[in-house]
Coordinates of C-alpha atoms in Angstrom, one line a residue:
Chain A
M1 CA 4.6 -36.6 -6.1
A2 CA 5.8 -36.8 -2.8
D3 CA 5.0 -36.0 1.0
R4 CA 7.0 -33.5 2.6
Y5 CA 7.0 -32.9 6.3
W6 CA 8.7 -29.9 8.0
V7 CA 11.3 -30.9 10.9
G8 CA 13.8 -29.3 12.9
G9 CA 11.9 -26.2 14.3
S10 CA 12.7 -22.7 12.6
G11 CA 14.1 -22.5 9.3
S12 CA 13.7 -21.1 5.8
W13 CA 11.0 -22.3 3.4
N14 CA 12.3 -21.7 -0.1
S15 CA 12.8 -24.0 -3.2
T16 CA 16.4 -25.0 -2.5
N17 CA 16.8 -25.6 1.5
T18 CA 16.8 -29.1 2.4
G19 CA 17.8 -28.8 6.0
N20 CA 14.1 -28.9 7.2
W21 CA 12.5 -31.5 5.0
S22 CA 11.7 -35.1 5.7
A23 CA 9.8 -37.7 4.0
T24 CA 8.0 -38.9 7.1
S25 CA 6.6 -36.9 10.0
G26 CA 9.6 -36.3 12.6
G27 CA 11.8 -38.0 10.5
S28 CA 15.5 -37.2 9.5
S29 CA 16.0 -34.2 7.3
G30 CA 17.7 -33.9 4.0
A31 CA 14.7 -34.5 1.6
S32 CA 14.4 -32.3 -1.2
A33 CA 12.6 -29.2 -0.9
P34 CA 9.0 -29.8 -2.1
V35 CA 8.0 -28.9 -5.6
A36 CA 4.9 -28.6 -7.4
G37 CA 2.9 -31.9 -7.1
D38 CA 4.3 -32.7 -3.6
D39 CA 2.2 -32.5 -0.4
V40 CA 3.6 -30.4 2.5
F41 CA 2.9 -31.2 6.1
F42 CA 3.6 -29.3 9.4
D43 CA 2.8 -31.0 12.3
A44 CA 3.7 -32.3 15.9
G45 CA 6.9 -33.6 14.4
S46 CA 7.9 -30.1 13.0
D47 CA 9.2 -28.4 15.9
S48 CA 12.3 -29.0 17.9
G49 CA 10.9 -28.9 21.5
A50 CA 9.8 -25.3 21.4
G51 CA 7.7 -22.7 19.2
F52 CA 9.1 -22.1 15.8
T53 CA 9.1 -20.1 12.9
V54 CA 9.0 -21.1 9.2
T55 CA 9.8 -18.1 7.0
V56 CA 9.0 -18.3 3.5
T57 CA 12.0 -16.9 1.4
A58 CA 12.9 -16.4 -2.5
T59 CA 12.3 -18.3 -4.4
G60 CA 9.1 -18.8 -3.1
P61 CA 7.8 -22.4 -3.3
T62 CA 5.1 -24.0 -5.2
V63 CA 3.4 -27.2 -3.6
R64 CA 0.2 -29.2 -4.0
N65 CA -1.7 -29.5 -0.7
L66 CA -0.6 -27.5 2.4
T67 CA -1.8 -29.1 5.7
V68 CA -1.0 -27.8 9.0
S69 CA -2.3 -30.2 11.7
G70 CA -1.7 -31.4 15.4
L71 CA 0.8 -29.0 16.5
D72 CA 2.3 -29.1 19.7
Q73 CA 4.4 -26.1 19.5
A74 CA 3.3 -22.7 18.3
M75 CA 4.2 -22.4 14.8
I76 CA 4.5 -18.9 12.9
L77 CA 4.5 -18.9 9.0
A78 CA 6.4 -15.8 8.3
G79 CA 8.4 -14.1 5.5
S80 CA 7.3 -11.6 2.5
T81 CA 7.7 -13.9 -0.5
A82 CA 4.7 -15.1 -2.5
F83 CA 4.2 -18.6 -2.7
A84 CA 1.8 -21.1 -4.5
V85 CA -0.5 -23.7 -3.4
Q86 CA -1.9 -26.1 -6.1
G87 CA -4.2 -28.1 -4.1
S88 CA -6.1 -27.6 -0.7
I89 CA -5.2 -25.9 2.4
S90 CA -6.0 -27.2 5.8
L91 CA -5.0 -25.0 8.7
P92 CA -5.3 -25.8 12.5
A93 CA -7.6 -24.5 15.3
S94 CA -4.9 -23.5 17.7
N95 CA -1.0 -23.0 17.6
F96 CA -0.6 -21.5 14.4
T97 CA -0.2 -17.7 13.1
W98 CA 0.1 -16.9 9.4
S99 CA 2.1 -13.5 9.6
A100 CA 3.6 -14.1 6.2
T101 CA 2.6 -11.3 4.1
G102 CA 3.6 -12.5 0.7
A103 CA 0.9 -13.3 -1.7
L104 CA -0.9 -16.8 -1.5
N105 CA -1.3 -17.5 -5.0
L106 CA -3.8 -20.6 -5.6
T107 CA -2.7 -22.0 -8.9
G108 CA -2.6 -25.2 -10.8
S109 CA -5.2 -27.3 -12.3
A110 CA -6.4 -29.6 -9.7
S111 CA -10.4 -29.5 -9.2
S112 CA -12.4 -29.7 -5.8
R113 CA -9.9 -28.1 -3.6
T114 CA -10.8 -26.9 0.0
I115 CA -9.6 -24.2 2.1
L116 CA -9.9 -24.7 5.8
P117 CA -8.8 -21.4 7.7
N118 CA -10.0 -22.8 10.9
G119 CA -9.8 -19.2 12.7
V120 CA -6.3 -18.3 11.3
T121 CA -6.1 -14.9 9.8
I122 CA -4.3 -14.9 6.4
N123 CA -2.0 -11.8 6.4
G124 CA -1.2 -11.9 2.7
L125 CA -3.3 -11.2 -0.6
V126 CA -5.0 -14.3 -1.8
N127 CA -5.3 -14.8 -5.5
F128 CA -7.4 -17.4 -6.7
N129 CA -5.9 -18.1 -10.1
S130 CA -6.4 -21.4 -11.8
A131 CA -8.3 -22.3 -14.8
S132 CA -10.8 -25.1 -14.5
S133 CA -10.3 -25.1 -10.7
D134 CA -12.7 -24.8 -8.1
W135 CA -12.3 -24.0 -4.3
T136 CA -14.8 -24.3 -1.6
L137 CA -14.4 -22.7 1.8
Q138 CA -14.6 -24.9 5.0
G139 CA -14.9 -22.1 7.4
A140 CA -14.9 -18.2 7.7
L141 CA -12.0 -16.8 5.6
T142 CA -10.4 -13.7 7.2
L143 CA -7.6 -11.8 5.6
G144 CA -5.6 -9.1 7.2
S145 CA -6.9 -5.8 7.2
T146 CA -4.9 -4.4 4.4
R147 CA -5.0 -7.6 2.4
N148 CA -7.2 -8.3 -0.8
F149 CA -9.3 -11.2 -2.2
V150 CA -8.8 -11.3 -5.7
L151 CA -10.5 -13.8 -8.2
S152 CA -8.3 -14.3 -11.4
N153 CA -9.4 -17.4 -12.8
G154 CA -11.4 -20.5 -11.6
A155 CA -14.5 -20.9 -9.3
V156 CA -14.9 -20.0 -5.7
N157 CA -17.7 -20.9 -3.4
T158 CA -17.7 -19.3 0.1
A159 CA -20.3 -22.0 1.3
G160 CA -22.2 -19.6 3.5
Y161 CA -19.0 -18.8 5.7
A162 CA -17.9 -15.1 6.5
V163 CA -15.5 -13.5 4.3
T164 CA -13.2 -10.6 5.6
C165 CA -10.9 -8.8 3.7
Q166 CA -9.8 -5.2 2.5
N167 CA -11.1 -5.5 -1.0
L168 CA -12.5 -8.0 -3.2
S169 CA -12.2 -8.0 -6.8
T170 CA -11.8 -9.9 -10.0
S171 CA -10.2 -8.8 -13.4
G172 CA -9.8 -10.0 -16.9
T173 CA -11.7 -12.2 -19.1
T174 CA -11.1 -15.7 -18.1
T175 CA -13.8 -18.0 -16.7
R176 CA -14.5 -17.0 -13.4
S177 CA -17.4 -17.7 -10.8
L178 CA -18.0 -16.5 -7.2
T179 CA -20.8 -18.0 -5.2
L180 CA -21.6 -16.4 -1.9
G181 CA -24.7 -18.6 -0.5
A182 CA -25.4 -17.1 3.0
S183 CA -22.1 -15.6 3.3
T184 CA -21.4 -12.3 5.1
V185 CA -18.6 -10.6 3.5
T186 CA -17.1 -7.7 5.1
C187 CA -14.9 -5.4 2.9
G188 CA -13.0 -2.5 4.7
G189 CA -11.1 -0.9 2.0
T190 CA -11.7 2.1 -0.2
A191 CA -12.2 0.2 -3.4
P192 CA -13.9 -2.9 -1.2
W193 CA -15.9 -4.5 -4.0
D194 CA -15.2 -4.6 -7.9
L195 CA -16.8 -7.0 -10.1
S196 CA -16.9 -4.7 -13.0
A197 CA -14.9 -7.1 -15.2
T198 CA -18.2 -9.1 -16.0
T199 CA -17.0 -11.1 -19.3
N200 CA -17.2 -14.8 -18.4
L201 CA -18.0 -13.8 -14.8
T202 CA -20.9 -15.8 -13.0
F203 CA -21.8 -14.4 -9.8
S204 CA -24.2 -16.0 -7.6
A205 CA -25.3 -13.6 -4.8
G206 CA -27.6 -16.3 -2.9
T207 CA -28.7 -14.8 0.5
S208 CA -25.4 -12.9 1.1
N209 CA -24.9 -9.6 2.8
I210 CA -22.1 -7.6 1.4
I211 CA -21.1 -5.2 4.2
L212 CA -18.8 -2.2 3.1
S213 CA -17.4 -1.1 6.4
R214 CA -15.1 1.6 5.8
N215 CA -15.0 4.7 8.2
T216 CA -13.9 8.0 7.4
N217 CA -12.5 7.5 3.7
S218 CA -15.1 7.1 1.0
K219 CA -15.5 3.7 -0.7
T220 CA -16.7 2.3 -4.1
F221 CA -19.0 -0.6 -4.7
A222 CA -18.3 -1.7 -8.3
G223 CA -21.3 -3.9 -9.0
G224 CA -20.8 -4.5 -12.6
G225 CA -24.4 -4.5 -13.3
L226 CA -24.9 -7.8 -11.7
T227 CA -27.5 -8.9 -9.3
Y228 CA -27.0 -8.8 -5.4
N229 CA -28.8 -9.9 -2.2
I230 CA -28.0 -7.4 0.4
V231 CA -25.4 -4.6 0.0
S232 CA -24.9 -2.7 3.4
Q233 CA -23.2 0.6 4.3
G234 CA -21.5 -0.5 7.2
G235 CA -19.3 2.5 8.1
S236 CA -18.9 6.4 8.3
G237 CA -17.1 6.5 4.8
A238 CA -19.4 7.5 2.0
L239 CA -20.6 4.8 -0.1
V240 CA -20.6 5.3 -4.0
I241 CA -22.5 2.5 -5.9
S242 CA -21.5 2.2 -9.6
G243 CA -23.1 0.0 -12.1
A244 CA -26.5 -0.7 -13.1
N245 CA -27.2 -3.2 -10.5
T246 CA -30.0 -5.1 -9.1
F247 CA -30.5 -5.4 -5.3
A248 CA -32.7 -7.5 -3.0
D249 CA -32.1 -4.6 -0.5
I250 CA -29.7 -2.0 0.2
Q251 CA -29.4 -1.5 4.1
N252 CA -27.6 1.0 6.4
P253 CA -26.8 -0.8 9.5
Y254 CA -24.3 2.0 10.4
K255 CA -27.3 4.0 11.3
S256 CA -27.0 2.9 14.9
T257 CA -23.6 4.3 15.2
G258 CA -23.6 7.6 13.3
A259 CA -24.5 9.5 10.1
T260 CA -23.2 8.2 6.7
T261 CA -23.9 8.7 2.8
I262 CA -24.9 6.5 -0.1
N263 CA -24.0 8.1 -3.5
F264 CA -25.7 6.5 -6.4
T265 CA -24.0 7.2 -10.0
S266 CA -25.8 9.8 -11.7
G267 CA -27.7 8.7 -14.8
V268 CA -27.7 5.1 -13.8
T269 CA -30.5 2.9 -12.5
Q270 CA -30.5 0.9 -9.3
T271 CA -33.1 -1.9 -9.2
V272 CA -34.3 -2.9 -5.7
S273 CA -36.8 -5.4 -4.3
A274 CA -36.5 -3.6 -1.1
F275 CA -34.9 -0.4 0.0
T276 CA -34.8 -0.5 3.9
A277 CA -31.8 1.8 4.3
S278 CA -32.6 4.8 6.5
G279 CA -31.1 6.9 9.2
E280 CA -32.1 7.5 12.8
A281 CA -32.8 10.4 14.6
G282 CA -29.6 12.4 15.1
R283 CA -27.9 10.0 12.6
V284 CA -29.0 10.9 9.2
L285 CA -28.4 9.0 6.2
T286 CA -27.8 11.0 3.1
I287 CA -28.8 9.6 -0.1
Q288 CA -28.1 11.2 -3.4
S289 CA -26.6 11.4 -6.8
T290 CA -22.9 11.4 -7.4
V291 CA -23.4 14.6 -9.5
G292 CA -25.2 17.6 -8.2
G293 CA -28.2 18.4 -10.5
S294 CA -27.9 15.3 -12.5
A295 CA -30.2 12.6 -11.0
A296 CA -29.4 9.2 -10.1
T297 CA -32.5 6.4 -10.4
L298 CA -33.9 4.1 -7.9
S299 CA -36.6 1.6 -9.4
K300 CA -39.1 -0.7 -7.6
A301 CA -41.6 -2.5 -9.3
S302 CA -44.3 -2.4 -6.8
G303 CA -45.2 -1.9 -3.2
T304 CA -44.2 1.1 -1.1
V305 CA -40.6 2.2 0.0
T306 CA -40.5 4.2 3.3
V307 CA -37.1 5.8 4.3
A308 CA -36.7 7.7 7.5
H309 CA -34.4 10.3 8.8
C310 CA -32.5 10.8 5.3
T311 CA -31.6 13.7 3.4
I312 CA -32.3 13.0 -0.4
K313 CA -30.8 14.9 -3.0
D314 CA -30.9 14.4 -6.9
L315 CA -32.7 11.1 -6.6
T316 CA -35.5 9.8 -9.1
A317 CA -37.7 7.3 -7.4
T318 CA -39.6 5.2 -9.8
G319 CA -40.4 1.7 -11.0
G320 CA -44.1 1.5 -10.0
A321 CA -43.5 1.5 -6.4
T322 CA -44.6 4.3 -3.9
W323 CA -41.5 6.2 -2.3
V324 CA -41.9 8.0 0.9
A325 CA -39.5 9.8 3.1
T326 CA -40.5 10.5 6.6
D327 CA -38.5 12.9 9.0
S328 CA -36.4 13.6 6.2
V329 CA -34.9 16.6 4.1
D330 CA -35.8 17.2 0.5
G331 CA -32.3 18.4 -0.8
G332 CA -33.6 19.2 -4.0
G333 CA -33.4 17.4 -7.6
N334 CA -35.7 14.7 -6.4
T335 CA -38.4 13.1 -8.4
G336 CA -41.3 10.4 -7.3
W337 CA -40.6 10.9 -3.8
T338 CA -43.3 12.0 -1.2
F339 CA -41.7 13.8 2.0
A340 CA -44.1 13.4 4.7
S341 CA -43.8 14.0 8.6
A342 CA -43.9 10.9 10.7
A343 CA -47.6 10.0 12.0
A344 CA -48.6 12.2 14.4
P345 CA -49.1 10.6 18.0
T346 CA -52.5 9.5 18.9
G347 CA -54.3 10.1 22.2
N348 CA -55.6 12.9 24.4
F349 CA -53.7 16.5 25.0
L350 CA -54.4 19.1 27.4
M351 CA -53.9 22.9 26.2
L352 CA -53.5 25.4 28.8
F353 CA -54.0 29.1 28.1
Chain B
M1 CA -12.3 -34.7 11.5
I2 CA -14.8 -33.2 14.1
V3 CA -16.9 -30.2 12.3
I4 CA -18.4 -27.8 14.5
D5 CA -20.0 -25.0 12.5
F6 CA -21.6 -22.0 14.2
E7 CA -23.3 -18.9 13.7
R8 CA -23.4 -15.5 15.6
T9 CA -25.3 -12.5 15.2
H10 CA -24.2 -8.7 15.7
Q11 CA -26.7 -6.0 15.1
G12 CA -28.7 -8.1 12.9
L13 CA -25.5 -9.2 10.8
Q14 CA -24.7 -12.7 10.6
F15 CA -21.2 -14.4 11.2
R16 CA -20.9 -18.1 10.3
D17 CA -17.7 -20.0 10.9
S18 CA -16.4 -23.5 11.6
I19 CA -14.0 -25.1 13.9
R20 CA -12.6 -28.4 12.8
L21 CA -10.4 -30.7 15.0
S22 CA -8.9 -34.0 14.8
Q23 CA -10.7 -36.7 17.2
A24 CA -7.5 -36.3 19.5
E25 CA -7.9 -32.5 19.7
F26 CA -11.6 -32.8 20.1
D27 CA -11.3 -35.2 23.1
A28 CA -8.8 -33.2 24.7
I29 CA -10.8 -30.0 24.7
T30 CA -13.8 -29.0 26.8
P31 CA -17.0 -27.4 25.7
E32 CA -16.2 -24.3 27.4
Q33 CA -12.8 -23.9 25.5
I34 CA -14.9 -24.5 22.1
E35 CA -17.1 -21.9 23.1
A36 CA -14.3 -19.5 24.0
M37 CA -12.9 -20.0 20.6
Q38 CA -16.3 -19.5 18.9
E39 CA -16.5 -16.2 20.8
A40 CA -12.9 -15.1 20.2
R41 CA -13.5 -15.5 16.3
F42 CA -17.0 -13.8 16.6
Q43 CA -15.5 -10.9 18.4
S44 CA -12.6 -10.5 16.0
W45 CA -15.2 -10.3 13.1
V46 CA -17.1 -7.9 15.1
A47 CA -13.9 -5.7 15.5
S48 CA -13.4 -5.7 12.0
L49 CA -16.7 -4.3 11.2
S50 CA -15.4 -1.0 12.7
A51 CA -11.9 -1.0 12.1
S52 CA -10.8 -0.7 8.6
E53 CA -8.1 1.7 8.3
E54 CA -5.5 1.4 5.7

């Protein structure tokens, strides 16, 4: 295992270029390109007196820890080639731009790895793919708007920090876990959330809020039948919820912006502890089954659910709770709902003839 | 490393992040600059709530 420091300003980062690597910070170049097991550093000794660009090129490198710190010139990490980090990643709070679009593959077998984005938007797909490895975020993780968060293998703990990406998904049957804590996870894609591959998957929702924010186009929340905290309709794109999931709450923060829709899969039961999703006057929330004439089910064990300014269609409300819709439209095919007007205002009135 | 965790709320939605600085970076930065850094990250997140176009 060796330390490799980038020197000489702009250049190509691949498995063969030795012109930009030194064994010491700001030292002479000519050291071998880093390989798996080597720690890589970009620091104040990396530039040549001006801003510089490090372009990842084929064959994409594999390194252990990646540390970018103490830059005194602006650094851009560029390129479209995928590369792998088998340890931890630490990025600086300033002077650094991750414009590289290649996938960041987090591989290897080390445990207790940390990822410190420090405000840097990572503009490539991030693939957590390491058996028996675990990663903990040390700050908000923001991926480019068209970039995905993929859990292929291993354990990811977002440690309560915000996560923003296009789509978040997992697949396969390897041992995986995702722990959200108090994280707000914002997914803006058309397949923003897919945890339907539940074999050997452990999902801990904590007190998280998963916001599905896409506008215009519809989007699918494939819940995998897991237990969630809050899932929020955050955009105008119709949201389809699939899987027989359990929610602490389903919310509609988009109601302050415009009308929107939540579709629940026909023939499937969503179990909720609360259902506070509603519309607002002039910004109706439509809640309905995915199949006209074939109801979906919402179930709450006790208490009262009150929704307002909704259009409700082909939804069975059950479970023991009382389900009330005020200032709402009965679109037909509903069971278990009481459609009521909002409470009449109290006070005196004057009638003139 | 100096750890500065912070939270901001937008329309009831919470954003939580962390600024981490070396001692030298922390000594060279003003509280106003730290606040500006936090606000920039928060506003970038707020913008992502209403963007999302492929």
